[in-house]
CSV table of C-alpha atoms in Angstrom, one decimal:
chain,number,residue,atom,x,y,z
A,1,MET,CA,129.3,87.8,96.6
A,2,VAL,CA,127.3,87.8,93.3
A,3,GLU,CA,124.1,85.8,93.4
A,4,LEU,CA,122.5,84.7,90.1
A,5,ASN,CA,119.0,86.0,89.5
A,6,GLU,CA,116.2,83.7,88.4
A,7,ASN,CA,116.6,84.5,84.7
A,8,GLN,CA,120.2,83.6,84.8
A,9,VAL,CA,119.5,80.3,86.5
A,10,ASN,CA,116.8,79.6,84.0
A,11,PHE,CA,119.2,80.4,81.2
A,12,ILE,CA,121.7,77.8,82.5
A,13,LEU,CA,119.0,75.2,83.1
A,14,LYS,CA,117.7,75.7,79.6
A,15,ASP,CA,121.2,75.4,78.1
A,16,ILE,CA,122.1,72.2,79.9
A,17,LYS,CA,118.8,70.6,78.9
A,18,GLU,CA,119.6,71.5,75.4
A,19,LYS,CA,123.0,69.9,75.8
A,20,GLY,CA,121.1,66.7,76.6
A,21,LEU,CA,120.8,66.5,80.4
A,22,PRO,CA,117.5,64.9,81.4
A,23,GLN,CA,115.4,66.2,84.3
A,24,SER,CA,116.8,64.5,87.3
A,25,LYS,CA,118.3,65.0,90.7
A,26,ILE,CA,121.8,64.7,89.3
A,27,THR,CA,121.0,67.5,86.9
A,28,ASP,CA,119.7,69.7,89.8
A,29,GLU,CA,123.0,69.1,91.5
A,30,LEU,CA,125.0,70.0,88.4
A,31,LEU,CA,122.9,73.1,87.9
A,32,ASP,CA,123.8,74.3,91.4
A,33,HIS,CA,127.5,73.5,90.7
A,34,LEU,CA,127.5,75.5,87.5
A,35,CYS,CA,125.7,78.4,89.2
A,36,CYS,CA,128.3,78.4,92.0
A,37,GLY,CA,131.1,78.4,89.4
A,38,VAL,CA,129.5,81.3,87.5
A,39,GLU,CA,129.0,83.3,90.6
A,40,VAL,CA,132.7,82.9,91.6
A,41,GLU,CA,133.8,84.0,88.1
A,42,MET,CA,131.4,87.0,88.2
A,43,ASP,CA,132.9,87.9,91.6
A,44,ALA,CA,136.3,88.0,89.8
A,45,GLY,CA,135.0,90.5,87.4
A,46,LEU,CA,133.6,88.6,84.4
A,47,ASN,CA,130.1,89.3,83.1
A,48,PHE,CA,127.4,86.5,83.2
A,49,SER,CA,128.0,85.4,79.6
A,50,GLU,CA,131.8,85.2,80.0
A,51,ALA,CA,131.5,83.6,83.4
A,52,TYR,CA,129.1,80.9,82.2
A,53,HIS,CA,131.3,80.2,79.1
A,54,LYS,CA,134.4,79.7,81.3
A,55,THR,CA,132.5,77.5,83.8
A,56,ILE,CA,131.0,75.2,81.3
A,57,GLN,CA,134.3,74.8,79.5
A,58,LYS,CA,135.8,73.3,82.6
A,59,PHE,CA,133.6,70.3,82.1
A,60,GLY,CA,135.1,69.8,78.7
A,61,PRO,CA,133.3,68.6,75.6
A,62,ASN,CA,130.4,66.3,76.6
A,63,GLY,CA,131.6,66.7,80.2
A,64,LEU,CA,128.1,67.4,81.5
A,65,ILE,CA,126.6,64.4,79.9
A,66,HIS,CA,129.6,62.2,80.9
A,67,THR,CA,129.3,63.4,84.6
A,68,HIS,CA,125.6,62.8,84.6
A,69,ARG,CA,125.9,59.3,83.1
A,70,GLU,CA,128.8,58.3,85.4
A,71,SER,CA,127.0,59.5,88.5
A,72,LYS,CA,123.9,57.7,87.6
A,73,SER,CA,125.7,54.5,86.7
A,74,ALA,CA,127.8,54.6,89.9
A,75,LYS,CA,124.6,54.6,91.9
A,76,GLU,CA,123.0,51.9,89.9
A,77,LYS,CA,126.0,49.6,89.9
A,78,ILE,CA,126.1,49.7,93.7
A,79,ALA,CA,122.3,49.1,93.9
A,80,ILE,CA,122.7,46.1,91.7
A,81,GLN,CA,125.7,44.8,93.6
A,82,LYS,CA,123.7,44.9,96.8
A,83,LYS,CA,120.7,43.1,95.3
A,84,THR,CA,122.8,40.4,93.6
A,85,LYS,CA,125.2,39.9,96.5
A,86,THR,CA,123.9,36.4,97.0
A,87,PHE,CA,124.9,35.5,93.5
A,88,GLY,CA,128.5,36.4,94.1
A,89,SER,CA,128.9,38.5,91.1
A,90,MET,CA,127.0,41.2,89.2
A,91,VAL,CA,128.2,40.0,85.9
A,92,ALA,CA,125.4,38.0,84.3
A,93,ALA,CA,126.3,34.7,82.8
A,94,CYS,CA,124.7,35.1,79.5
A,95,LEU,CA,124.9,32.4,76.8
A,96,VAL,CA,123.5,33.3,73.5
A,97,PHE,CA,122.2,30.0,72.2
A,98,LEU,CA,119.8,30.9,69.4
A,99,VAL,CA,119.5,33.5,66.8
A,100,LEU,CA,116.4,33.4,64.7
A,101,ALA,CA,115.3,35.3,61.8
A,102,VAL,CA,111.6,35.5,61.9
A,103,ASN,CA,109.3,37.6,59.8
A,104,ALA,CA,106.0,37.2,61.5
A,105,LYS,CA,103.4,39.7,60.6
A,106,GLY,CA,100.0,40.6,61.8
A,107,LYS,CA,98.5,42.1,64.9
A,108,ALA,CA,96.6,40.7,67.8
A,109,GLU,CA,94.3,42.7,69.9
A,110,ILE,CA,95.1,41.7,73.4
A,111,SER,CA,98.1,42.8,75.3
A,112,PRO,CA,101.3,40.8,75.0
A,113,VAL,CA,101.6,38.2,77.7
A,114,SER,CA,103.8,35.5,76.1
A,115,LYS,CA,106.6,34.9,73.7
A,116,ASP,CA,104.1,33.7,71.1
A,117,ARG,CA,102.0,36.8,71.4
A,118,ILE,CA,105.0,39.0,70.8
A,119,TYR,CA,105.7,37.1,67.6
A,120,THR,CA,102.4,38.2,66.2
A,121,HIS,CA,102.9,41.8,67.2
A,122,TYR,CA,106.3,42.5,65.7
A,123,SER,CA,107.9,42.1,62.4
A,124,ILE,CA,110.9,40.5,64.0
A,125,GLU,CA,114.3,40.7,62.3
A,126,ASN,CA,116.4,39.0,64.9
A,127,LEU,CA,115.5,37.1,68.0
A,128,ILE,CA,118.1,36.3,70.5
A,129,TYR,CA,117.6,34.1,73.5
A,130,PHE,CA,119.8,34.4,76.5
A,131,HIS,CA,120.2,32.0,79.3
A,132,VAL,CA,120.2,34.2,82.3
A,133,LEU,CA,120.2,33.4,86.0
A,134,PRO,CA,117.1,35.0,87.6
A,135,ASN,CA,117.9,38.3,89.3
A,136,SER,CA,120.9,38.9,87.1
A,137,PRO,CA,121.2,42.5,85.8
A,138,VAL,CA,120.0,43.1,82.3
A,139,PHE,CA,122.1,45.6,80.4
A,140,ALA,CA,121.0,47.7,77.4
A,141,THR,CA,122.7,46.5,74.3
A,142,GLU,CA,122.2,49.8,72.6
A,143,ALA,CA,121.5,53.4,73.7
A,144,GLY,CA,117.9,54.5,73.3
A,145,GLU,CA,114.7,55.7,75.0
A,146,VAL,CA,112.3,53.5,76.8
A,147,SER,CA,109.2,53.9,74.7
A,148,HIS,CA,106.9,51.3,76.4
A,149,ILE,CA,106.9,49.1,79.4
A,150,TYR,CA,104.3,46.3,79.5
A,151,ARG,CA,103.3,44.4,82.6
A,152,ARG,CA,102.8,40.7,81.7
A,153,LYS,CA,100.1,38.6,83.3
A,154,ASP,CA,102.8,36.7,85.2
A,155,GLY,CA,103.9,40.0,86.8
A,156,LEU,CA,107.1,40.3,84.8
A,157,TYR,CA,107.7,43.2,82.4
A,158,THR,CA,108.6,43.7,78.8
A,159,ILE,CA,110.7,46.8,78.0
A,160,GLU,CA,110.7,48.4,74.6
A,161,LEU,CA,113.7,50.5,73.8
A,162,GLU,CA,113.7,52.8,70.8
A,163,THR,CA,117.1,53.7,69.4
A,164,SER,CA,118.0,56.9,67.5
A,165,ASN,CA,117.6,55.1,64.2
A,166,ASN,CA,114.0,54.1,65.0
A,167,LYS,CA,114.9,50.5,65.8
A,168,LYS,CA,113.0,48.9,68.6
A,169,LEU,CA,114.8,46.5,71.0
A,170,VAL,CA,112.5,44.4,73.2
A,171,TYR,CA,113.7,42.9,76.5
A,172,ASP,CA,111.2,40.5,77.9
A,173,LEU,CA,110.7,38.7,81.2
A,174,MET,CA,112.2,41.5,83.2
A,175,THR,CA,111.7,42.3,86.9
A,176,ASP,CA,112.8,45.0,89.4
A,177,LEU,CA,113.1,47.7,86.7
A,178,PHE,CA,115.4,50.6,87.1
A,179,VAL,CA,113.9,52.5,84.2
A,180,THR,CA,110.6,54.1,83.4
A,181,ILE,CA,108.9,55.1,80.2
A,182,GLY,CA,110.9,58.0,78.7
A,183,SER,CA,114.2,57.1,80.4
A,184,GLU,CA,117.2,57.8,78.3
A,185,ILE,CA,119.3,54.7,78.4
A,186,GLN,CA,123.0,54.4,77.5
A,187,LYS,CA,124.5,51.3,76.1
A,188,GLY,CA,125.6,49.0,78.9
A,189,GLU,CA,123.3,50.6,81.4
A,190,VAL,CA,121.4,48.3,83.7
A,191,MET,CA,117.7,48.3,83.0
A,192,GLY,CA,116.5,45.8,85.6
A,193,LYS,CA,116.9,42.2,86.5
A,194,ALA,CA,116.0,39.0,84.8
A,195,GLY,CA,112.8,37.6,86.0
A,196,LYS,CA,112.2,34.0,86.7
A,197,CYS,CA,109.7,32.8,84.3
A,198,SER,CA,107.7,29.7,84.5
A,199,GLY,CA,104.9,27.9,82.6
A,200,THR,CA,105.0,28.0,78.9
A,201,HIS,CA,108.8,28.0,78.4
A,202,SER,CA,110.6,24.7,78.2
A,203,ILE,CA,113.7,26.2,79.7
A,204,GLU,CA,113.0,27.8,83.1
A,205,LYS,CA,115.7,30.5,83.1
A,206,ILE,CA,115.3,32.4,79.9
A,207,ASN,CA,115.2,35.9,78.7
A,208,PHE,CA,115.1,37.1,75.2
A,209,LEU,CA,115.7,40.2,73.2
A,210,PHE,CA,114.9,41.0,69.6
A,211,GLU,CA,115.1,43.8,67.2
A,212,THR,CA,112.3,44.9,64.9
A,213,LYS,CA,112.5,46.5,61.6
A,214,PRO,CA,112.5,50.3,61.6
A,215,GLY,CA,108.9,51.5,61.5
A,216,SER,CA,107.4,48.1,62.2
A,217,PRO,CA,104.3,48.1,64.3
A,218,SER,CA,104.6,47.9,68.0
A,219,TYR,CA,102.1,46.7,70.5
A,220,GLU,CA,98.7,48.3,69.9
B,1,MET,CA,148.8,70.3,89.4
B,2,TYR,CA,149.2,66.6,90.0
B,3,SER,CA,148.3,64.0,87.4
B,4,LYS,CA,144.9,62.4,87.1
B,5,GLU,CA,146.4,59.0,87.6
B,6,LEU,CA,148.0,60.0,90.9
B,7,LEU,CA,144.8,61.5,92.2
B,8,LYS,CA,142.5,58.7,91.1
B,9,GLY,CA,143.2,56.5,94.0
B,10,THR,CA,143.0,59.2,96.6
B,11,LEU,CA,139.7,60.9,95.7
B,12,ARG,CA,137.6,58.8,98.1
B,13,THR,CA,140.1,59.4,100.9
B,14,ILE,CA,140.1,63.2,100.2
B,15,ILE,CA,136.3,63.4,100.2
B,16,LEU,CA,135.8,61.3,103.3
B,17,ASN,CA,138.4,63.2,105.2
B,18,LEU,CA,137.0,66.6,104.2
B,19,LEU,CA,133.6,65.6,105.3
B,20,SER,CA,134.9,64.3,108.6
B,21,GLU,CA,136.6,67.6,109.3
B,22,ASN,CA,133.9,70.0,107.9
B,23,GLY,CA,130.6,68.2,108.6
B,24,LYS,CA,128.2,68.7,105.7
B,25,MET,CA,129.5,70.0,102.4
B,26,TYR,CA,128.1,70.3,98.8
B,27,GLY,CA,129.9,69.4,95.6
B,28,TYR,CA,131.2,72.8,94.6
B,29,GLU,CA,132.3,73.6,98.1
B,30,ILE,CA,134.4,70.4,98.1
B,31,THR,CA,136.2,71.3,94.9
B,32,GLN,CA,137.0,74.8,96.3
B,33,LYS,CA,138.1,73.5,99.7
B,34,VAL,CA,140.5,71.0,98.1
B,35,LYS,CA,141.8,73.7,95.8
B,36,GLU,CA,142.4,76.0,98.7
B,37,LEU,CA,144.0,73.4,101.0
B,38,SER,CA,146.3,72.2,98.3
B,39,GLU,CA,147.1,75.8,97.1
B,40,GLY,CA,145.8,74.9,93.7
B,41,LYS,CA,147.8,71.8,93.2
B,42,ILE,CA,144.8,69.5,93.5
B,43,GLN,CA,141.8,70.5,91.3
B,44,LEU,CA,139.0,68.0,91.4
B,45,THR,CA,137.1,67.6,88.2
B,46,GLU,CA,133.4,67.4,88.2
B,47,GLY,CA,133.6,64.3,86.1
B,48,ALA,CA,135.4,62.5,88.9
B,49,LEU,CA,133.9,64.2,91.9
B,50,TYR,CA,130.1,63.6,91.4
B,51,PRO,CA,130.3,59.9,90.4
B,52,THR,CA,132.5,59.3,93.5
B,53,LEU,CA,130.1,61.2,95.7
B,54,HIS,CA,127.1,59.2,94.3
B,55,LYS,CA,129.0,56.0,94.7
B,56,LEU,CA,129.9,56.7,98.3
B,57,GLU,CA,126.3,57.6,99.0
B,58,ALA,CA,125.0,54.4,97.4
B,59,GLU,CA,127.5,52.4,99.5
B,60,GLY,CA,126.1,53.9,102.6
B,61,PHE,CA,129.1,56.0,103.6
B,62,LEU,CA,127.4,59.3,103.0
B,63,THR,CA,123.9,60.6,103.6
B,64,THR,CA,122.4,63.7,101.9
B,65,GLU,CA,120.0,66.5,102.4
B,66,THR,CA,118.9,69.1,100.0
B,67,MET,CA,118.2,72.8,100.4
B,68,ASN,CA,116.2,74.9,97.9
B,69,ILE,CA,117.8,78.1,96.9
B,70,GLY,CA,115.2,79.7,94.6
B,71,LYS,CA,115.2,77.4,91.6
B,72,ARG,CA,118.4,75.8,92.6
B,73,VAL,CA,118.7,72.6,94.7
B,74,ARG,CA,121.8,72.3,96.8
B,75,LYS,CA,122.7,68.8,97.9
B,76,TYR,CA,124.7,68.5,101.1
B,77,TYR,CA,126.7,65.4,101.9
B,78,THR,CA,127.4,64.2,105.5
B,79,LEU,CA,129.3,61.1,106.7
B,80,THR,CA,127.2,58.3,108.1
B,81,GLU,CA,128.6,56.3,111.0
B,82,LEU,CA,129.9,53.8,108.5
B,83,GLY,CA,131.4,56.6,106.6
B,84,SER,CA,133.3,57.9,109.7
B,85,GLU,CA,134.8,54.5,110.2
B,86,LYS,CA,135.7,54.3,106.5
B,87,SER,CA,137.2,57.7,106.7
B,88,SER,CA,139.5,56.7,109.6
B,89,SER,CA,140.6,53.5,107.9
B,90,LYS,CA,141.2,55.2,104.6
B,91,ILE,CA,143.4,57.9,106.2
B,92,LYS,CA,145.3,55.2,108.1
B,93,GLU,CA,145.8,53.2,105.0
B,94,PHE,CA,147.0,56.2,103.1
B,95,SER,CA,149.5,57.2,105.8
B,96,ASP,CA,150.9,53.7,105.7
B,97,PHE,CA,151.1,53.9,101.9
B,98,VAL,CA,153.0,57.2,102.0
B,99,ALA,CA,155.4,55.8,104.6
B,100,THR,CA,155.9,52.7,102.4
B,101,MET,CA,156.4,54.7,99.3
B,102,GLN,CA,159.0,56.8,101.1
B,103,VAL,CA,161.0,53.6,101.8
B,104,VAL,CA,160.5,52.2,98.3
B,105,LEU,CA,161.5,55.4,96.6
B,106,GLY,CA,164.5,55.9,99.0
B,107,GLY,CA,163.3,58.8,101.0
B,108,PHE,CA,161.8,60.6,98.0
B,109,LYS,CA,165.1,61.6,96.5
B,110,THR,CA,164.6,64.4,94.0
B,111,SER,CA,167.0,66.2,91.8
B,112,ASP,CA,167.3,69.0,94.3
B,113,SER,CA,167.8,66.8,97.4
B,114,LYS,CA,171.2,67.0,99.0
C-alpha cells in the first residue's frame, strides 16, 4: 500500500487551500479523504500527479467548497435547531419595516455602543430594521468575510461583514455568535442569534442591518 | 449505479448500519466499504457523505475521535447509544418500506420476469 510522503500531503493541502478551503477541521478531514483516494489510485499504478488529478475530479467543479460548506452548514443548522427548540421553529420571523437612506458623516472617538453612535461612524447608504424575536438565528444576507466584531456595552455584539466588492454589511444587536473575525461566510449562513436589546430603543425586539458605501470609514 | 434520487433517502440508513456492524470508521473507509458491499452499484459522493456524517454527529447519533497520521488528521465515527437505537429503527423502517414497495409495484415485475 502506497503511503503519501510529507511533501505530497503538503502539495495537496496547499492546492485545496488555493481552491478556497479555509483552515478548519472539515478541511483536515477532506485532506485525509483526498490522500486516501490518491493512495488507492497510486496503488493501481498511477503516478502522484495523475492520481491526484483523478481523485480531485471525483469531487466535480467546486465540489470541495460545496462539500465543506454543506458539512459546516449541516452542523450549524442542527446547533441552531437545538438552541431554538423552545421557539418551535428555526425560521426567524423577520419583518422589514423601515428602509432609510441616511448619509451621516463624521467620526466619533469612542467605540460604538448604540445605534446613534453607529450613525456617526458610517456613511450609511441603506439602513434596514428587522423585527426579530430574541434568539432567532440571524442569516448573512450576502457572502463575505467577517472583518470586525465589536462587543457592545450591553454585552451584545456588532458584526461587520465585508463583501468581495468592498461593501460592508453591519449586523447589530447580536448574541451567541457562530463566527469569528476572519470567518468566510456564505450567503444564508447563520452568524449568530438576535440579542434582546433594552434601554434606548423604543421597540424592544429589534435588530438592524445596513450597508455602507464602498470604502467608507469603519469604526476606528 | 443507482440514481442519486434513489440513494438520497437511504444514505443515513447506510451509514448508521455500517457503523453498527463495523464499529468505528472514517469517511473514505465508508465510501470504499459501500462500494465493495454493493459491488460498485452504490458509490457515495463526498458531497453527500460528509454533510450527512456531520449532521448525524450534531444530532448526537455519532461520536468522533481523531488520529494524527503525520500531517493528516483522520476522523473516526462511532455510533452513540442514541445512534444504535436510531440505526435499528432506520433498518426496520427501510425493511418495511421495501416490503411495501414490493406490494405496490406488484412483486417488482421487470421486463425479464416470467
